[in-house]
Tab-separated table of C-alpha atoms and ligand atoms in Angstrom:
chain	number	residue	atom	x	y	z
A	9	MET	CA	0.000	0.000	0.000
A	10	ASN	CA	1.491	3.394	-0.901
A	11	SER	CA	1.630	6.140	1.706
A	12	ALA	CA	-1.184	8.104	0.009
A	13	SER	CA	-3.685	5.414	1.006
A	14	LYS	CA	-2.431	5.097	4.562
A	15	LEU	CA	-4.352	6.742	7.370
A	16	PRO	CA	-2.398	9.671	8.878
A	17	VAL	CA	-2.146	9.211	12.634
A	18	VAL	CA	-0.715	11.125	15.593
A	19	VAL	CA	-0.052	9.217	18.812
A	20	LEU	CA	-0.062	10.880	22.246
A	21	ILE	CA	1.841	9.277	25.116
A	22	SER	CA	2.931	10.001	28.677
A	23	GLY	CA	5.221	7.105	29.530
A	24	ASN	CA	6.571	3.742	28.575
A	25	GLY	CA	4.837	3.523	25.223
A	26	SER	CA	4.504	-0.252	25.027
A	27	ASN	CA	1.176	0.204	23.226
A	28	LEU	CA	2.902	2.615	20.868
A	29	GLN	CA	5.514	-0.084	20.257
A	30	ALA	CA	2.818	-2.619	19.429
A	31	ILE	CA	1.258	-0.159	16.981
A	32	ILE	CA	4.642	0.602	15.387
A	33	GLU	CA	5.299	-3.112	14.949
A	34	ALA	CA	1.852	-3.675	13.448
A	35	THR	CA	2.557	-0.792	11.055
A	36	GLU	CA	5.837	-2.420	10.059
A	37	GLU	CA	3.787	-5.522	9.253
A	38	ASN	CA	0.712	-4.348	7.366
A	39	LEU	CA	-1.374	-1.969	9.486
A	40	PRO	CA	-2.306	0.689	6.900
A	41	ILE	CA	-1.416	3.820	8.850
A	42	GLU	CA	1.314	6.421	8.719
A	43	ILE	CA	2.348	7.605	12.183
A	44	ARG	CA	3.172	11.210	11.398
A	45	ALA	CA	4.260	12.091	14.920
A	46	VAL	CA	4.394	10.890	18.495
A	47	ILE	CA	3.793	13.650	21.030
A	48	GLY	CA	4.631	13.343	24.717
A	49	ASN	CA	3.565	15.655	27.520
A	50	LEU	CA	6.712	14.858	29.506
A	51	PRO	CA	10.380	14.866	28.505
A	52	ASP	CA	12.586	11.778	28.893
A	53	ILE	CA	9.849	9.218	28.462
A	54	ILE	CA	10.744	5.847	27.008
A	55	GLY	CA	7.937	6.018	24.466
A	56	LEU	CA	9.619	8.925	22.698
A	57	GLN	CA	12.804	6.869	22.378
A	58	ARG	CA	10.791	4.040	20.868
A	59	ALA	CA	9.371	6.421	18.261
A	60	LYS	CA	12.791	7.855	17.425
A	61	LEU	CA	14.242	4.374	17.032
A	62	ALA	CA	11.484	3.633	14.531
A	63	GLY	CA	12.315	6.827	12.627
A	64	ILE	CA	9.104	8.593	13.634
A	65	GLU	CA	9.017	12.320	14.312
A	66	THR	CA	8.606	13.201	17.973
A	67	ALA	CA	7.589	16.307	19.877
A	68	ILE	CA	7.389	17.181	23.546
A	69	LEU	CA	4.788	19.607	24.796
A	70	SER	CA	5.171	19.817	28.531
A	71	HIS	CA	1.967	20.667	30.373
A	72	LYS	CA	4.115	22.109	33.163
A	73	THR	CA	4.838	25.244	31.160
A	74	PHE	CA	1.154	26.196	30.756
A	75	PRO	CA	-0.979	28.009	33.332
A	76	ASP	CA	-4.129	25.931	32.806
A	77	ARG	CA	-5.696	23.032	30.947
A	78	GLU	CA	-7.311	25.236	28.287
A	79	SER	CA	-4.072	26.895	27.213
A	80	TYR	CA	-2.236	23.561	27.156
A	81	ASP	CA	-4.902	21.849	25.094
A	82	HIS	CA	-5.031	24.809	22.720
A	83	ALA	CA	-1.290	24.536	22.085
A	84	LEU	CA	-1.573	20.767	21.797
A	85	MET	CA	-4.308	21.098	19.163
A	86	LYS	CA	-2.144	23.474	17.140
A	87	LEU	CA	0.766	21.055	17.303
A	88	ILE	CA	-1.360	18.042	16.415
A	89	ASP	CA	-3.072	19.841	13.540
A	90	SER	CA	0.296	20.718	12.013
A	91	TYR	CA	0.533	16.990	11.212
A	92	ALA	CA	-3.020	16.833	9.794
A	93	PRO	CA	-3.975	13.460	11.277
A	94	ASP	CA	-7.252	11.688	10.492
A	95	LEU	CA	-6.954	9.733	13.742
A	96	LEU	CA	-5.552	10.591	17.142
A	97	VAL	CA	-4.407	7.627	19.191
A	98	LEU	CA	-4.109	8.072	22.960
A	99	ALA	CA	-1.668	5.412	24.110
A	100	GLY	CA	-1.183	5.892	27.825
A	101	PHE	CA	-1.717	9.654	27.581
A	102	MET	CA	-2.454	10.487	31.186
A	103	ARG	CA	-4.200	13.825	30.814
A	104	ILE	CA	-7.814	14.835	31.138
A	105	LEU	CA	-8.807	16.568	27.915
A	106	THR	CA	-10.887	19.734	27.776
A	107	PRO	CA	-14.329	19.673	26.111
A	108	GLY	CA	-13.030	22.018	23.390
A	109	PHE	CA	-10.244	19.592	22.543
A	110	VAL	CA	-12.577	16.603	22.447
A	111	ARG	CA	-15.103	18.426	20.249
A	112	HIS	CA	-12.355	19.499	17.833
A	113	TYR	CA	-11.494	15.834	17.158
A	114	ALA	CA	-14.960	14.332	17.586
A	115	GLY	CA	-15.083	10.816	16.181
A	116	ARG	CA	-11.341	10.832	15.493
A	117	VAL	CA	-9.830	9.931	18.884
A	118	LEU	CA	-9.336	6.453	20.281
A	119	ASN	CA	-8.172	5.682	23.810
A	120	ILE	CA	-7.086	2.537	25.583
A	121	HIS	CA	-8.096	1.958	29.168
A	122	PRO	CA	-6.951	-0.882	31.443
A	123	SER	CA	-10.342	-2.139	32.598
A	124	LEU	CA	-13.558	-3.592	31.271
A	125	LEU	CA	-15.387	-0.294	30.951
A	126	PRO	CA	-17.745	0.961	32.257
A	127	LYS	CA	-16.137	-0.642	35.307
A	128	TYR	CA	-13.157	1.120	36.853
A	129	THR	CA	-12.774	4.410	35.059
A	130	GLY	CA	-9.839	6.484	36.321
A	131	LEU	CA	-6.629	5.225	37.908
A	132	ASN	CA	-5.341	2.126	39.777
A	133	THR	CA	-7.706	-0.171	37.939
A	134	HIS	CA	-5.753	-3.383	38.645
A	135	GLN	CA	-5.690	-2.922	42.418
A	136	ARG	CA	-9.361	-1.959	42.443
A	137	VAL	CA	-10.232	-5.165	40.567
A	138	LEU	CA	-8.292	-7.189	43.156
A	139	ASP	CA	-9.905	-5.337	46.044
A	140	ALA	CA	-13.353	-6.071	44.608
A	141	GLN	CA	-12.414	-9.748	44.101
A	142	ASP	CA	-13.553	-9.680	40.501
A	143	ARG	CA	-12.904	-12.844	38.516
A	144	LEU	CA	-12.598	-11.053	35.180
A	145	HIS	CA	-10.581	-8.009	34.208
A	146	GLY	CA	-9.267	-6.659	30.929
A	147	ALA	CA	-8.796	-3.707	28.632
A	148	SER	CA	-11.057	-1.550	26.482
A	149	ILE	CA	-10.641	0.594	23.395
A	150	HIS	CA	-13.142	3.411	23.173
A	151	PHE	CA	-13.858	6.572	21.257
A	152	VAL	CA	-13.083	9.635	23.335
A	153	THR	CA	-15.972	11.881	24.277
A	154	GLU	CA	-16.344	14.606	26.894
A	155	ASP	CA	-17.248	11.922	29.414
A	156	LEU	CA	-13.940	10.813	31.008
A	157	ASP	CA	-13.302	7.134	30.120
A	158	GLY	CA	-17.003	7.088	29.222
A	159	GLY	CA	-16.985	7.221	25.418
A	160	PRO	CA	-18.488	4.336	23.469
A	161	VAL	CA	-16.481	1.134	23.730
A	162	VAL	CA	-15.378	-0.557	20.519
A	163	VAL	CA	-13.573	-3.665	21.678
A	164	GLN	CA	-12.574	-5.357	24.920
A	165	ALA	CA	-10.210	-8.184	25.795
A	166	GLN	CA	-10.800	-10.078	29.005
A	167	VAL	CA	-8.278	-11.746	31.302
A	168	ARG	CA	-9.019	-14.088	34.184
A	169	VAL	CA	-7.992	-12.866	37.614
A	170	GLU	CA	-5.964	-15.628	39.303
A	171	THR	CA	-5.932	-16.158	43.071
A	172	ASP	CA	-2.216	-15.368	43.288
A	173	ASP	CA	-2.396	-12.211	41.167
A	174	ASN	CA	-1.123	-8.880	42.407
A	175	ALA	CA	-1.540	-5.543	40.667
A	176	GLU	CA	1.743	-5.975	38.768
A	177	SER	CA	1.036	-9.477	37.457
A	178	LEU	CA	-2.459	-8.467	36.458
A	179	ALA	CA	-1.241	-5.293	34.746
A	180	ALA	CA	1.289	-7.316	32.755
A	181	ARG	CA	-1.347	-9.760	31.468
A	182	VAL	CA	-3.783	-6.968	30.650
A	183	LEU	CA	-1.021	-5.133	28.786
A	184	GLN	CA	-0.391	-8.175	26.579
A	185	LYS	CA	-4.032	-8.019	25.512
A	186	GLU	CA	-3.848	-4.253	25.042
A	187	HIS	CA	-1.065	-4.800	22.531
A	188	LEU	CA	-3.411	-6.954	20.454
A	189	ILE	CA	-6.663	-5.016	20.585
A	190	TYR	CA	-5.245	-1.547	19.927
A	191	PRO	CA	-3.731	-2.366	16.521
A	192	LEU	CA	-6.942	-4.234	15.707
A	193	ALA	CA	-9.237	-1.289	16.462
A	194	ILE	CA	-6.917	1.063	14.579
A	195	ARG	CA	-7.027	-1.307	11.615
A	196	TRP	CA	-10.841	-1.251	11.612
A	197	PHE	CA	-10.766	2.558	11.675
A	198	ALA	CA	-8.097	2.770	8.955
A	199	GLU	CA	-10.076	0.387	6.769
A	200	LYS	CA	-13.154	2.596	7.285
A	201	ARG	CA	-15.039	-0.254	8.917
A	202	LEU	CA	-15.279	1.614	12.227
A	203	SER	CA	-16.648	5.043	13.091
A	204	MET	CA	-18.636	6.924	15.705
A	205	ASP	CA	-21.889	8.465	14.514
A	206	GLU	CA	-23.326	11.884	15.444
A	207	LYS	CA	-25.243	10.303	18.330
A	208	GLY	CA	-22.000	8.975	19.807
A	209	LYS	CA	-22.696	5.362	18.861
A	210	VAL	CA	-20.090	3.007	17.450
A	211	VAL	CA	-20.746	1.965	13.868
A	212	MET	CA	-19.052	-1.174	12.602
A	213	ASP	CA	-19.399	-2.409	9.023
A	214	GLY	CA	-22.325	-0.059	8.485
A	215	LYS	CA	-24.272	-1.142	11.564
A	216	ARG	CA	-24.546	0.339	15.022
A	217	LEU	CA	-22.796	-1.815	17.608
A	218	GLU	CA	-25.186	-2.458	20.470
A	219	LYS	CA	-22.307	-3.768	22.583
A	220	PRO	CA	-18.540	-3.870	22.137
A	221	VAL	CA	-16.707	-6.679	20.403
A	222	VAL	CA	-15.521	-8.833	23.328
A	223	PHE	CA	-12.664	-11.321	23.316
A	224	ALA	CA	-12.956	-13.839	26.145
A	225	PRO	CA	-9.758	-14.864	27.998
A	226	GLN	CA	-9.198	-17.950	25.840
A	227	ASP	CA	-9.978	-16.291	22.487
A	228	SER	CA	-7.240	-15.548	20.020
A	229	ILE	CA	-7.320	-11.930	18.894
A	230	GLY	CA	-6.931	-10.559	15.415
B	310	LIG	C1	-1.746	1.171	29.580
B	310	LIG	O1	-2.034	0.134	30.495
B	310	LIG	C2	-3.011	1.936	29.246
B	310	LIG	O2	-4.150	1.135	29.203
B	310	LIG	C3	-3.060	2.902	30.395
B	310	LIG	O3	-1.742	3.311	30.593
B	310	LIG	C4	-0.878	2.239	30.232
B	310	LIG	C5	0.160	2.786	29.266
B	310	LIG	O4	1.114	1.810	28.988
B	310	LIG	N1	-3.926	4.016	30.097
B	310	LIG	C6	-4.684	4.605	31.006
B	310	LIG	O5	-4.700	4.273	32.172
B	310	LIG	C7	-5.533	5.738	30.472
B	310	LIG	N2	-6.531	6.110	31.421
B	310	LIG	P1	2.155	2.021	27.813
B	310	LIG	O6	2.727	3.437	27.987
B	310	LIG	O7	3.196	0.967	28.064
B	310	LIG	O8	1.440	1.860	26.520
């Protein structure tokens, strides 16, 4: 596929960037996207090194140099728009986005969250799952709306919670699934099979999805 038919993408990160790495590797295989830039809100994060190693342009826009959320998001929008992406991929981007930002990219932002949404929005999801003694946990890909971690869910991968799990072991198994479902959802979007309609519903292959695509713990993904 030549680059003209590849979906232009910008990825936002705040840390390790293992999801970014999975997306880069899928792109090196046959995921039809062009990652035009990876933007971090913190300097010295491993994810930016991963992007550089893959020959992808990087930028740092530190939120610490802005007086408030609005001014940061305004500058971030300007930076993102200079790369003219058709899709914005939040891959461990640990910032709450302003309504103006979300509206600007309506239907064009995907996020990954380490829980089976709508359960456990916010932080420390793995420990909260253990504390609640849930038997199932997992990860979700959703479209971003003004509702924090509350946008419509596209796809989920479940993992079983084992009796000897701690937050770290659980996080590691969830992350393995994240690395499979994020490239998959991006592929659906790039192939124009996936969108969000004006009512904020997920549309897949021309039909509204009443519930997300769910991969059970034993399912193979992709
Ligand atoms: C991932 O587990 C992702 O689901 C989570 O941050 C981690 C980033 O890992 N995102 C959130 O919690 C967003 N609310 P990575 O930097 O190695 O991809």
